[in-house]
Amino acid sequence: MREILADFFKSVPTEDIAKVAYLTLGQIASEYEGEVLGMAEKSVLKAVAMASGMELGKLGKMLDETGDIGLTAEKALQKKPQTLVPLGTLTLREVFEKLHKVTSLEGSGSQDAKVTIIAQLLQKASPSGAKYITRMVMSTLRMGVGDMTVLDALAIAYTGEKKNKGILEAAYNICPDVGVIAETLVVEGLKGVEKIDVHVGRPIKMMLAQRVETLEDVAKKMPGKVTVEGKYDGERIQAHKDKKGKITLFSRRLENITNQFPDLVGYLEKNVDAKEFVVEGEVIAIDAAGKCLPFQTLMQRKRKHDVADFVMKVPVQLKLFDLLYYNGKTQLHEAYYTRTGLLEKIVSCGKHLTIADKIVTDDVEEIHAFFVKMLKSGFEGIIIKSMAEDSEYQAGTRGWNWIKWKKEYVKEMSDTFDLVIVGAFYGRGRRSGVYGALLCATYNEKTDTFETLCKLGTGLTDELLEELPTRLAKYKISHKAARLQVKREMEADVWFEPAIVVEVLAAEITKSPYHTTGSGLALRFPRFVKFRDDKKAEQATTSLEVMEMMKRK
Ligand code: ATP
């Protein structure tokens, strides 16, 4: 895939490279910009009818036969009567601009306007072009390529060497936008890419925490004093305020979630004293007395409608723990205590906006006592943060500057894993007619592939079993995903494009010839905990993490 893409990228004119990078991923903008197509099948079919001159009823039948809008459009256009001559040649720019137009239309009459635009595109398209355009507008184009493969291919195409991908990846962590990276690389070369900096309003990939086996191990990784903060089981938020005072909130998967939290926007406007900033924290639901409520309560705030009602019903608190940008200057390379020192100065704490609870210590007993205190307050555990000179913010990295310690680590020999659903097996007996088990995978960052780790059947309630086929329908594919590594013994009945992440609790990691993570590791007694809608497939537990946990056993 890399080689094919690299060859192709070489032939793309400079002014088109960003657009091509997005389209390769089945997108028309970087994900954080929220320009998602996803038109309804019925509307797209109407557009195909208009462009091909074919009756809707006939097209509907054709769709039933092929089961795919792309193939239907291709066939329909092949049959187009000669009287309907193509209206000129379709250019990449036109496709791109019209698709943007489609996402921008809202309100009454917008559906018809969208259909007309798509029909115009299809009138100019070749049959195979129509196949891809229709899939794209329905957001079902599945090339199986991820951002990392695109970066690899760009490195090969424009620097001649795959090893330069490291430079592109470092830039991607600060600017997770393949379009910007592609264009900068082509126009300014690697030097330009190295200079890519924080841009307020564009999310930064979030820094993640490592695990240790015992609390005593913390001192080995972080000698001397450390800061210990509460680990809150809410939703991570990265808040940006630009020069004009506009505040944007991004989720863990870097989606714009500003509309879900108008209350937080207000608190940040009033209580953070800075012209421009990027801060991070965890938002939790609280009761009238300010006490932390469970994650499930917070989830009620994940909605498009009745937002104002739920602002009242489910009040929240944002616990800030980092500062990444301040008044025109990146803070990423400053030490942790410098960043948080500044954060504490500019934030006026109150019930809804505050700084994470913390202590500074070098004593393991004190760390443990603070951990117990955090559990009593209803939190998930602690995060221990390095106070070394070089404790910079490692964007997009699970490094040793942050170590997490959760209640699961103490209770039993168990840990949670965030795994991607890549396949499903039909159920038997009581579960016949629904999926009986799910095939779950880790993400291998090195190879940009997904590797299976377990078959998950426990913990799935009847309600959940009913819901699963609908939740997964959008990602169903007729063959195994291009980036999935799977053993013959684990051939699933149904395959999915890696997209949905679930949290899985397991007793231990064992060796297994049936799975591909770490060349043969598997989970024992995996149990479904919850969906991790805040994570994308590439943010799942990595194969390397599992291998390291196995080593520590
Ligand atoms: P987990 O499932 O254990 O939460 P994760 O993969 O989501 O793991 P990690 O980096 O391993 O993320 O753990 C850190 C997460 O904990 C952050 O993503 C954030 O949402 C949450 N968190 C809660 N409190 C803090 C804190 N004080 N500092 C940093 N992260 C925190």
Coordinates of C-alpha atoms and ligand atoms in Angstrom, one line a residue:
M1 CA 0.0 0.0 0.0
R2 CA 2.8 2.3 0.9
E3 CA 4.7 1.9 -2.4
I4 CA 1.5 2.3 -4.5
L5 CA 0.6 5.4 -2.6
A6 CA 4.1 6.8 -2.8
D7 CA 4.2 6.3 -6.6
F8 CA 0.9 8.0 -6.9
F9 CA 1.8 10.9 -4.6
K10 CA 4.8 11.6 -6.8
S11 CA 2.5 12.3 -9.7
V12 CA 0.3 14.8 -7.9
P13 CA 0.7 18.5 -8.6
T14 CA 1.9 20.6 -5.6
E15 CA -1.4 22.6 -5.4
D16 CA -3.4 19.4 -5.1
I17 CA -1.3 17.4 -2.6
A18 CA -3.2 18.4 0.5
K19 CA -6.6 17.5 -1.1
V20 CA -5.3 14.2 -2.3
A21 CA -4.0 13.4 1.1
Y22 CA -7.4 13.9 2.6
L23 CA -9.3 12.1 -0.1
T24 CA -7.0 9.1 0.3
L25 CA -8.4 8.8 3.8
G26 CA -11.9 9.2 2.5
Q27 CA -12.1 12.7 4.0
I28 CA -12.3 16.2 2.6
A29 CA -10.6 17.9 5.6
S30 CA -8.7 17.0 8.7
E31 CA -11.0 15.1 11.1
Y32 CA -10.9 17.9 13.7
E33 CA -12.5 20.3 11.3
G34 CA -15.7 18.1 11.6
E35 CA -16.5 18.2 7.9
V36 CA -18.1 14.8 7.8
L37 CA -20.0 13.8 4.7
G38 CA -22.2 10.8 5.6
M39 CA -25.2 11.5 3.4
A40 CA -28.2 9.1 3.5
E41 CA -28.3 6.3 0.9
K42 CA -31.7 7.4 -0.3
S43 CA -30.4 10.9 -1.2
V44 CA -27.3 9.5 -3.0
L45 CA -29.5 7.1 -4.9
K46 CA -31.6 10.1 -6.1
A47 CA -28.5 11.8 -7.4
V48 CA -27.4 8.6 -9.2
A49 CA -30.9 8.6 -10.8
M50 CA -30.6 12.2 -11.9
A51 CA -27.1 11.6 -13.4
S52 CA -27.8 8.3 -15.1
G53 CA -31.4 8.9 -16.3
M54 CA -32.4 5.6 -14.6
E55 CA -35.6 5.2 -12.6
L56 CA -35.3 5.2 -8.9
G57 CA -37.2 1.9 -8.5
K58 CA -34.8 0.2 -10.9
L59 CA -31.8 1.7 -9.0
G60 CA -33.2 0.4 -5.7
K61 CA -33.3 -3.1 -7.1
M62 CA -29.8 -2.8 -8.4
L63 CA -28.7 -1.6 -4.9
D64 CA -30.4 -4.7 -3.4
E65 CA -28.4 -6.9 -5.8
T66 CA -25.0 -5.3 -5.4
G67 CA -25.4 -4.3 -1.7
D68 CA -23.1 -1.3 -2.4
I69 CA -23.9 2.2 -3.5
G70 CA -20.6 2.5 -5.3
L71 CA -21.1 -0.5 -7.5
T72 CA -24.7 0.6 -8.2
A73 CA -23.5 4.1 -9.3
E74 CA -20.8 2.5 -11.5
K75 CA -23.3 0.1 -13.2
A76 CA -25.9 2.8 -13.6
L77 CA -23.5 5.2 -15.3
Q78 CA -22.2 2.4 -17.6
K79 CA -25.8 2.0 -18.8
K80 CA -26.2 5.8 -19.3
P81 CA -27.9 6.5 -22.6
Q82 CA -25.6 8.1 -25.2
T83 CA -27.9 11.1 -25.3
L84 CA -26.7 12.1 -21.9
V85 CA -23.2 13.3 -22.8
P86 CA -20.7 14.0 -20.1
L87 CA -20.7 17.7 -19.1
G88 CA -16.9 18.2 -19.4
T89 CA -14.1 16.7 -17.4
L90 CA -14.2 16.4 -13.7
T91 CA -11.2 17.9 -11.9
L92 CA -10.0 17.0 -8.4
R93 CA -10.5 20.6 -7.3
E94 CA -14.2 20.5 -8.4
V95 CA -14.9 17.3 -6.6
F96 CA -13.2 18.7 -3.5
E97 CA -15.0 22.1 -3.6
K98 CA -18.4 20.6 -4.3
L99 CA -18.0 18.1 -1.5
H100 CA -17.2 20.9 0.9
K101 CA -20.3 22.7 -0.3
V102 CA -22.3 19.7 0.5
T103 CA -21.1 19.6 4.1
S104 CA -21.8 23.3 4.5
L105 CA -25.5 23.2 3.5
E106 CA -28.0 23.2 6.4
G107 CA -31.6 23.8 7.0
S108 CA -34.7 23.5 4.8
G109 CA -34.2 22.7 1.2
S110 CA -30.6 21.7 1.9
Q111 CA -31.2 18.0 1.2
D112 CA -32.4 18.7 -2.4
A113 CA -29.5 21.1 -2.9
K114 CA -27.1 18.4 -1.8
V115 CA -28.6 15.9 -4.2
T116 CA -28.3 18.3 -7.1
I117 CA -24.7 19.0 -6.4
I118 CA -23.8 15.3 -6.2
A119 CA -25.8 14.7 -9.4
Q120 CA -23.8 17.4 -11.2
L121 CA -20.6 15.7 -10.1
L122 CA -21.8 12.3 -11.2
Q123 CA -22.8 13.7 -14.6
K124 CA -19.2 14.6 -15.2
A125 CA -17.7 11.5 -13.6
S126 CA -16.6 8.3 -15.3
P127 CA -18.4 5.1 -14.1
S128 CA -15.5 4.2 -11.9
G129 CA -15.2 7.8 -10.7
A130 CA -18.9 7.6 -9.7
K131 CA -18.2 4.5 -7.7
Y132 CA -15.7 6.4 -5.4
I133 CA -17.6 9.7 -5.3
T134 CA -20.8 8.0 -4.1
R135 CA -19.0 6.0 -1.4
M136 CA -17.2 9.1 -0.3
V137 CA -20.4 11.1 0.1
M138 CA -21.8 8.3 2.2
S139 CA -18.6 8.0 4.2
T140 CA -18.3 4.4 3.3
L141 CA -15.1 4.6 1.2
R142 CA -12.8 2.0 2.8
M143 CA -9.4 2.0 1.3
G144 CA -8.0 0.6 4.5
V145 CA -5.3 3.3 4.7
G146 CA -4.6 5.2 7.9
D147 CA -2.9 8.5 8.6
M148 CA 0.4 6.7 9.4
T149 CA 0.5 4.9 6.0
V150 CA -0.1 8.3 4.3
L151 CA 2.8 9.8 6.2
D152 CA 5.0 6.8 5.3
A153 CA 4.1 7.1 1.6
L154 CA 4.8 10.9 1.7
A155 CA 8.2 10.3 3.2
I156 CA 9.0 7.8 0.5
A157 CA 7.7 10.0 -2.3
Y158 CA 9.2 13.3 -1.3
T159 CA 12.3 12.5 0.7
G160 CA 13.2 9.2 -1.0
E161 CA 13.6 7.6 2.5
K162 CA 11.0 6.0 4.7
K163 CA 13.2 6.7 7.7
N164 CA 12.3 10.4 7.4
K165 CA 8.8 9.4 8.5
G166 CA 10.0 10.1 12.1
I167 CA 10.2 13.8 11.3
L168 CA 6.8 13.8 9.7
E169 CA 5.4 11.8 12.7
A170 CA 6.8 14.3 15.2
A171 CA 5.1 17.2 13.2
Y172 CA 1.9 15.1 13.1
N173 CA 1.8 14.9 16.9
I174 CA 1.7 18.7 17.1
C175 CA -0.3 19.1 13.9
P176 CA -2.5 16.0 13.3
D177 CA -3.5 17.2 9.9
V178 CA -2.1 15.1 7.0
G179 CA -3.1 17.9 4.5
V180 CA -0.9 20.5 6.2
I181 CA 2.0 18.1 6.6
A182 CA 1.8 17.0 2.9
E183 CA 1.7 20.5 1.6
T184 CA 4.5 21.8 3.9
L185 CA 6.7 18.8 2.9
V186 CA 6.1 19.4 -0.8
V187 CA 6.5 23.2 -0.7
E188 CA 9.1 23.7 2.0
G189 CA 10.8 20.3 2.4
L190 CA 11.7 18.5 5.6
K191 CA 13.1 21.7 7.1
G192 CA 9.6 23.3 6.8
V193 CA 8.0 20.2 8.4
E194 CA 10.4 20.5 11.4
K195 CA 9.3 24.0 12.0
I196 CA 5.6 23.1 12.3
D197 CA 4.4 24.5 15.6
V198 CA 1.3 24.7 17.8
H199 CA -1.5 26.6 16.1
V200 CA -4.3 27.7 18.3
G201 CA -7.5 26.2 17.1
R202 CA -5.8 23.1 15.7
P203 CA -5.7 20.2 18.3
I204 CA -2.4 18.8 19.5
K205 CA -2.2 15.0 19.9
M206 CA -2.5 14.2 23.6
M207 CA 0.2 13.0 25.8
L208 CA -0.4 9.6 27.4
A209 CA 0.7 7.7 30.6
Q210 CA 2.7 4.6 31.1
R211 CA 2.1 1.8 33.6
V212 CA 4.3 0.2 36.3
E213 CA 3.9 -3.1 38.1
T214 CA 4.3 -1.8 41.6
L215 CA 4.3 1.7 43.1
E216 CA 7.9 1.2 44.1
D217 CA 8.8 1.1 40.5
V218 CA 7.9 4.7 40.1
A219 CA 11.1 5.8 41.9
K220 CA 13.2 3.8 39.4
K221 CA 11.6 5.7 36.5
M222 CA 11.3 9.0 38.2
P223 CA 14.0 9.5 40.9
G224 CA 13.5 12.4 43.3
K225 CA 10.4 14.4 43.9
V226 CA 7.3 13.8 41.7
T227 CA 3.9 15.4 41.5
V228 CA 1.0 13.1 42.0
E229 CA -2.4 14.1 40.6
G230 CA -5.8 12.5 40.8
K231 CA -6.8 10.4 37.8
Y232 CA -10.4 11.3 37.0
D233 CA -12.7 9.0 35.1
G234 CA -14.3 11.6 32.9
E235 CA -13.5 12.9 29.5
R236 CA -10.2 14.5 28.5
I237 CA -10.6 18.0 27.0
Q238 CA -8.1 20.2 25.3
A239 CA -9.3 23.8 25.3
H240 CA -8.0 26.4 22.9
K241 CA -8.6 30.2 23.0
D242 CA -7.4 32.2 20.0
K243 CA -6.5 35.9 19.7
K244 CA -10.1 36.8 18.9
G245 CA -11.3 35.2 22.2
K246 CA -12.9 32.2 20.4
I247 CA -12.8 29.0 22.6
T248 CA -12.7 25.5 21.0
L249 CA -12.9 22.3 22.9
F250 CA -11.4 19.1 21.5
S251 CA -11.9 15.5 22.7
R252 CA -9.4 12.7 23.2
R253 CA -10.0 11.7 19.5
L254 CA -9.5 15.4 18.6
E255 CA -13.1 16.0 17.6
N256 CA -14.5 19.5 18.1
I257 CA -16.9 19.1 21.1
T258 CA -17.4 22.8 21.8
N259 CA -21.2 22.6 21.3
Q260 CA -21.6 19.9 24.0
F261 CA -20.1 22.1 26.7
P262 CA -21.3 25.7 26.4
D263 CA -21.0 26.0 30.2
L264 CA -17.3 25.1 30.1
V265 CA -16.7 27.7 27.3
G266 CA -18.2 30.3 29.7
Y267 CA -16.1 29.2 32.7
L268 CA -12.9 29.3 30.6
E269 CA -13.7 32.7 29.2
K270 CA -14.2 34.2 32.6
N271 CA -11.7 32.4 34.7
V272 CA -8.5 32.0 32.7
D273 CA -6.5 35.1 32.5
A274 CA -4.8 34.9 29.1
K275 CA -5.3 36.3 25.6
E276 CA -4.5 33.0 24.0
F277 CA -4.1 29.6 25.5
V278 CA -4.2 25.8 25.1
V279 CA -5.0 24.0 28.3
E280 CA -5.8 20.4 29.1
G281 CA -7.9 18.8 31.8
E282 CA -10.5 16.1 32.5
V283 CA -14.2 17.0 32.7
I284 CA -16.3 15.1 35.2
A285 CA -19.9 15.3 36.2
I286 CA -20.6 16.7 39.7
D287 CA -23.6 16.9 42.1
A288 CA -24.9 20.0 43.7
A289 CA -22.3 19.7 46.5
G290 CA -19.5 19.5 43.9
K291 CA -18.9 15.7 44.5
C292 CA -17.7 13.6 41.5
L293 CA -20.4 11.5 39.8
P294 CA -19.7 8.4 37.7
F295 CA -18.6 8.4 34.1
Q296 CA -22.1 7.2 33.0
T297 CA -23.6 10.4 34.3
L298 CA -21.2 12.5 32.3
M299 CA -22.0 10.5 29.2
Q300 CA -25.5 12.1 29.2
R301 CA -23.8 15.3 28.1
K302 CA -22.7 13.6 24.8
R303 CA -25.6 14.9 22.8
K304 CA -26.6 17.2 19.9
H305 CA -30.1 18.0 21.2
D306 CA -31.4 19.5 24.5
V307 CA -27.9 20.6 25.3
A308 CA -29.1 23.6 27.4
D309 CA -31.4 21.3 29.5
F310 CA -28.5 18.9 30.2
V311 CA -26.2 21.7 31.2
M312 CA -28.6 22.2 34.1
K313 CA -29.3 18.6 34.7
V314 CA -25.7 17.4 34.6
P315 CA -23.4 20.1 35.9
V316 CA -19.7 19.5 35.2
Q317 CA -16.3 20.4 36.5
L318 CA -13.2 20.8 34.5
K319 CA -10.0 19.7 36.4
L320 CA -7.1 21.4 34.5
F321 CA -3.7 19.7 34.6
D322 CA -1.6 21.2 31.8
L323 CA -0.8 24.3 29.8
L324 CA 0.5 23.8 26.3
Y325 CA 0.4 27.3 24.8
Y326 CA 0.2 30.7 26.4
N327 CA 0.0 34.2 24.8
G328 CA 1.8 33.5 21.5
K329 CA 4.3 31.0 22.9
T330 CA 4.3 27.2 22.8
Q331 CA 4.9 25.7 26.3
L332 CA 5.3 22.1 25.0
H333 CA 9.1 22.1 25.7
E334 CA 8.9 23.6 29.1
A335 CA 9.2 21.4 32.2
Y336 CA 6.0 20.1 33.8
Y337 CA 6.4 22.3 36.9
T338 CA 7.0 25.4 34.7
R339 CA 3.8 24.7 32.7
T340 CA 1.6 23.9 35.7
G341 CA 3.1 26.8 37.7
L342 CA 2.0 29.2 35.0
L343 CA -1.4 27.4 34.8
E344 CA -2.0 27.9 38.5
K345 CA -1.2 31.6 38.1
I346 CA -3.7 32.3 35.3
V347 CA -6.7 30.2 36.5
S348 CA -9.1 31.4 39.1
C349 CA -10.5 28.2 40.7
G350 CA -14.1 27.7 41.4
K351 CA -16.7 25.0 41.5
H352 CA -16.8 24.3 37.8
L353 CA -13.2 25.1 36.8
T354 CA -10.3 24.1 38.9
I355 CA -6.8 22.6 39.0
A356 CA -6.3 18.9 39.5
D357 CA -5.8 17.8 43.1
K358 CA -2.1 17.1 43.7
I359 CA 0.8 16.5 46.1
V360 CA 4.5 16.7 45.6
T361 CA 6.5 14.0 47.3
D362 CA 9.3 11.4 46.9
D363 CA 7.8 9.0 49.4
V364 CA 6.0 5.9 48.2
E365 CA 3.9 5.8 51.4
E366 CA 2.6 9.2 50.7
I367 CA 1.9 8.3 47.1
H368 CA -0.1 5.4 48.3
A369 CA -2.0 7.4 50.9
F370 CA -2.9 10.0 48.2
F371 CA -4.1 7.2 45.9
V372 CA -6.4 5.9 48.7
K373 CA -7.7 9.4 49.2
M374 CA -8.4 9.8 45.5
L375 CA -10.3 6.5 45.4
K376 CA -12.4 7.6 48.4
S377 CA -13.3 10.7 46.5
G378 CA -14.7 8.5 43.7
F379 CA -11.8 8.9 41.3
E380 CA -10.1 6.3 39.3
G381 CA -6.6 6.4 40.7
I382 CA -3.6 8.7 40.3
I383 CA -1.2 9.9 37.7
I384 CA 2.4 10.5 38.8
K385 CA 4.2 13.2 36.8
S386 CA 7.9 13.7 36.4
M387 CA 9.3 17.0 37.7
A388 CA 12.6 16.6 35.9
E389 CA 14.1 19.4 33.8
D390 CA 13.3 17.5 30.7
S391 CA 9.7 16.7 31.6
E392 CA 8.3 18.3 28.5
Y393 CA 4.8 17.7 27.1
Q394 CA 5.3 14.7 24.8
A395 CA 2.5 15.2 22.3
G396 CA 1.0 11.9 21.0
T397 CA 3.4 9.8 23.1
R398 CA 3.0 7.3 25.9
G399 CA 6.2 8.2 27.6
W400 CA 7.7 7.8 31.1
N401 CA 7.0 11.4 32.1
W402 CA 3.5 10.3 33.2
I403 CA 2.8 7.1 35.1
K404 CA -0.8 5.9 35.8
W405 CA -1.8 3.9 38.8
K406 CA -5.4 2.7 38.9
K407 CA -7.6 0.8 41.3
E408 CA -7.7 -2.3 39.0
Y409 CA -4.0 -2.7 39.5
V410 CA -4.4 -3.2 43.2
K411 CA -7.7 -5.1 43.4
E412 CA -6.6 -8.1 41.4
M413 CA -4.1 -9.1 38.7
S414 CA -6.0 -7.4 36.0
D415 CA -5.9 -4.4 33.8
T416 CA -8.1 -2.9 31.2
F417 CA -7.3 -2.8 27.5
D418 CA -8.9 -0.6 24.8
L419 CA -9.3 -2.9 21.8
V420 CA -10.7 -2.4 18.3
I421 CA -13.5 -4.5 17.1
V422 CA -12.4 -6.1 13.8
G423 CA -14.7 -9.0 13.4
A424 CA -17.7 -10.9 14.9
F425 CA -18.8 -14.5 15.2
Y426 CA -22.5 -15.5 15.0
G427 CA -23.9 -16.6 18.2
R428 CA -25.4 -20.1 19.0
G429 CA -28.2 -21.2 21.3
R430 CA -29.5 -18.2 23.3
R431 CA -27.4 -15.9 21.2
S432 CA -28.4 -17.2 17.8
G433 CA -29.4 -14.4 15.5
V434 CA -27.0 -11.9 17.1
Y435 CA -23.2 -11.7 17.4
G436 CA -22.1 -14.2 20.0
A437 CA -18.5 -12.9 20.3
L438 CA -16.3 -10.1 18.9
L439 CA -12.8 -10.4 17.6
C440 CA -10.8 -7.6 19.2
A441 CA -7.4 -6.2 18.2
T442 CA -4.6 -4.0 19.4
Y443 CA -2.9 -1.4 17.2
N444 CA 0.7 -1.9 16.1
E445 CA 2.1 1.6 15.7
K446 CA 5.3 0.4 14.0
T447 CA 3.6 -1.4 11.1
D448 CA 0.3 0.7 11.2
T449 CA -1.6 -2.6 11.4
F450 CA -4.2 -4.2 13.8
E451 CA -3.4 -7.4 15.5
T452 CA -5.9 -9.7 17.2
L453 CA -5.7 -10.2 21.0
C454 CA -8.9 -11.9 22.0
K455 CA -12.4 -13.2 21.3
L456 CA -14.7 -11.3 23.5
G457 CA -18.0 -12.9 24.6
T458 CA -18.3 -12.2 28.3
G459 CA -19.9 -9.1 29.8
L460 CA -22.1 -8.6 26.8
T461 CA -25.6 -8.0 28.2
D462 CA -28.7 -8.9 26.1
E463 CA -29.3 -5.3 25.5
L464 CA -25.8 -4.8 24.2
L465 CA -26.1 -7.9 22.0
E466 CA -29.2 -6.4 20.4
E467 CA -27.5 -3.1 19.9
L468 CA -24.2 -4.4 18.5
P469 CA -25.3 -5.2 14.9
T470 CA -26.7 -1.6 14.5
R471 CA -23.7 0.0 16.0
L472 CA -21.3 -2.0 13.8
A473 CA -23.3 -2.0 10.6
K474 CA -21.6 1.1 9.2
Y475 CA -18.2 -0.5 9.4
K476 CA -19.1 -3.9 8.0
I477 CA -16.9 -4.9 5.1
S478 CA -17.0 -8.0 2.8
H479 CA -13.4 -9.0 3.5
K480 CA -11.0 -8.7 6.4
A481 CA -9.7 -5.1 6.8
A482 CA -6.6 -4.3 4.8
R483 CA -4.5 -3.5 7.9
L484 CA -5.6 -6.5 10.0
Q485 CA -3.2 -9.3 10.8
V486 CA -5.2 -12.4 11.7
K487 CA -4.6 -16.1 12.0
R488 CA -6.6 -18.6 10.0
E489 CA -8.2 -20.0 13.2
M490 CA -9.7 -16.6 14.0
E491 CA -11.4 -16.1 10.6
A492 CA -14.5 -14.2 11.7
D493 CA -18.0 -14.6 10.3
V494 CA -18.3 -10.9 9.7
W495 CA -15.5 -8.4 9.3
F496 CA -15.3 -4.7 10.3
E497 CA -13.2 -1.8 9.3
P498 CA -11.3 -1.0 12.5
A499 CA -13.3 1.9 14.1
I500 CA -15.0 1.0 17.3
V501 CA -13.0 0.7 20.5
V502 CA -14.1 -1.2 23.6
E503 CA -12.6 -1.4 27.0
V504 CA -11.9 -4.9 28.1
L505 CA -10.9 -6.2 31.5
A506 CA -8.8 -9.3 31.6
A507 CA -7.3 -11.5 34.2
E508 CA -3.9 -11.9 32.5
I509 CA -2.0 -12.1 29.3
T510 CA -1.0 -15.5 28.0
K511 CA 0.8 -17.0 25.0
S512 CA -1.5 -18.2 22.2
P513 CA -0.9 -19.5 18.7
Y514 CA -4.3 -18.1 17.6
H515 CA -3.6 -14.4 17.9
T516 CA -1.2 -12.0 16.3
T517 CA -0.5 -9.4 18.9
G518 CA 3.2 -9.7 19.9
S519 CA 3.5 -12.8 17.6
G520 CA 1.1 -14.8 19.7
L521 CA -0.3 -13.2 22.9
A522 CA -3.9 -13.3 24.1
L523 CA -6.1 -12.2 26.9
R524 CA -7.4 -14.7 29.5
F525 CA -11.0 -14.2 30.6
P526 CA -11.6 -11.0 28.7
R527 CA -14.8 -9.2 29.8
F528 CA -16.5 -6.2 28.2
V529 CA -16.5 -3.1 30.3
K530 CA -17.7 -0.2 28.1
F531 CA -17.4 1.4 24.7
R532 CA -14.6 3.9 24.4
D533 CA -16.3 6.3 22.0
D534 CA -13.7 8.8 22.9
K535 CA -11.0 6.8 21.1
K536 CA -10.3 6.2 17.5
A537 CA -9.0 2.8 16.3
E538 CA -5.4 4.1 16.2
Q539 CA -5.7 5.2 19.9
A540 CA -6.4 1.6 21.1
T541 CA -3.9 -0.2 23.4
T542 CA -0.8 -0.9 21.3
S543 CA 0.8 -4.3 20.7
L544 CA 3.9 -3.0 22.2
E545 CA 2.1 -2.0 25.4
V546 CA 0.7 -5.6 25.7
M547 CA 4.2 -7.1 25.0
E548 CA 5.7 -4.9 27.8
M549 CA 2.9 -5.9 30.2
M550 CA 3.6 -9.5 29.4
K551 CA 7.3 -9.0 30.1
R552 CA 6.6 -7.4 33.5
K553 CA 4.5 -10.4 34.6
Ligands
ATP1 P1 -7.2 4.8 30.6 O1 -8.1 3.9 29.9 O2 -6.4 4.2 31.7 O3 -7.8 6.1 31.1 P2 -6.1 6.1 28.3 O4 -5.5 5.3 27.2 O5 -7.4 6.7 28.1 O6 -6.1 5.2 29.6 P3 -3.8 7.1 29.5 O7 -2.8 8.1 28.9 O8 -3.3 5.8 29.6 O9 -5.1 7.2 28.6 O10 -4.2 7.7 30.9 C1 -4.4 9.0 31.0 C2 -5.8 9.4 30.9 O11 -6.4 9.7 32.1 C3 -5.9 10.7 30.1 O12 -6.2 10.5 28.7 C4 -7.0 11.5 30.7 O13 -8.2 11.4 30.0 C5 -7.2 10.9 32.1 N1 -6.8 11.7 33.2 C6 -7.5 11.9 34.3 N2 -6.8 12.6 35.2 C7 -5.7 13.0 34.6 C8 -4.6 13.8 35.1 N3 -4.5 14.4 36.3 N4 -3.5 14.0 34.2 C9 -3.5 13.4 33.0 N5 -4.6 12.6 32.6 C10 -5.6 12.4 33.4

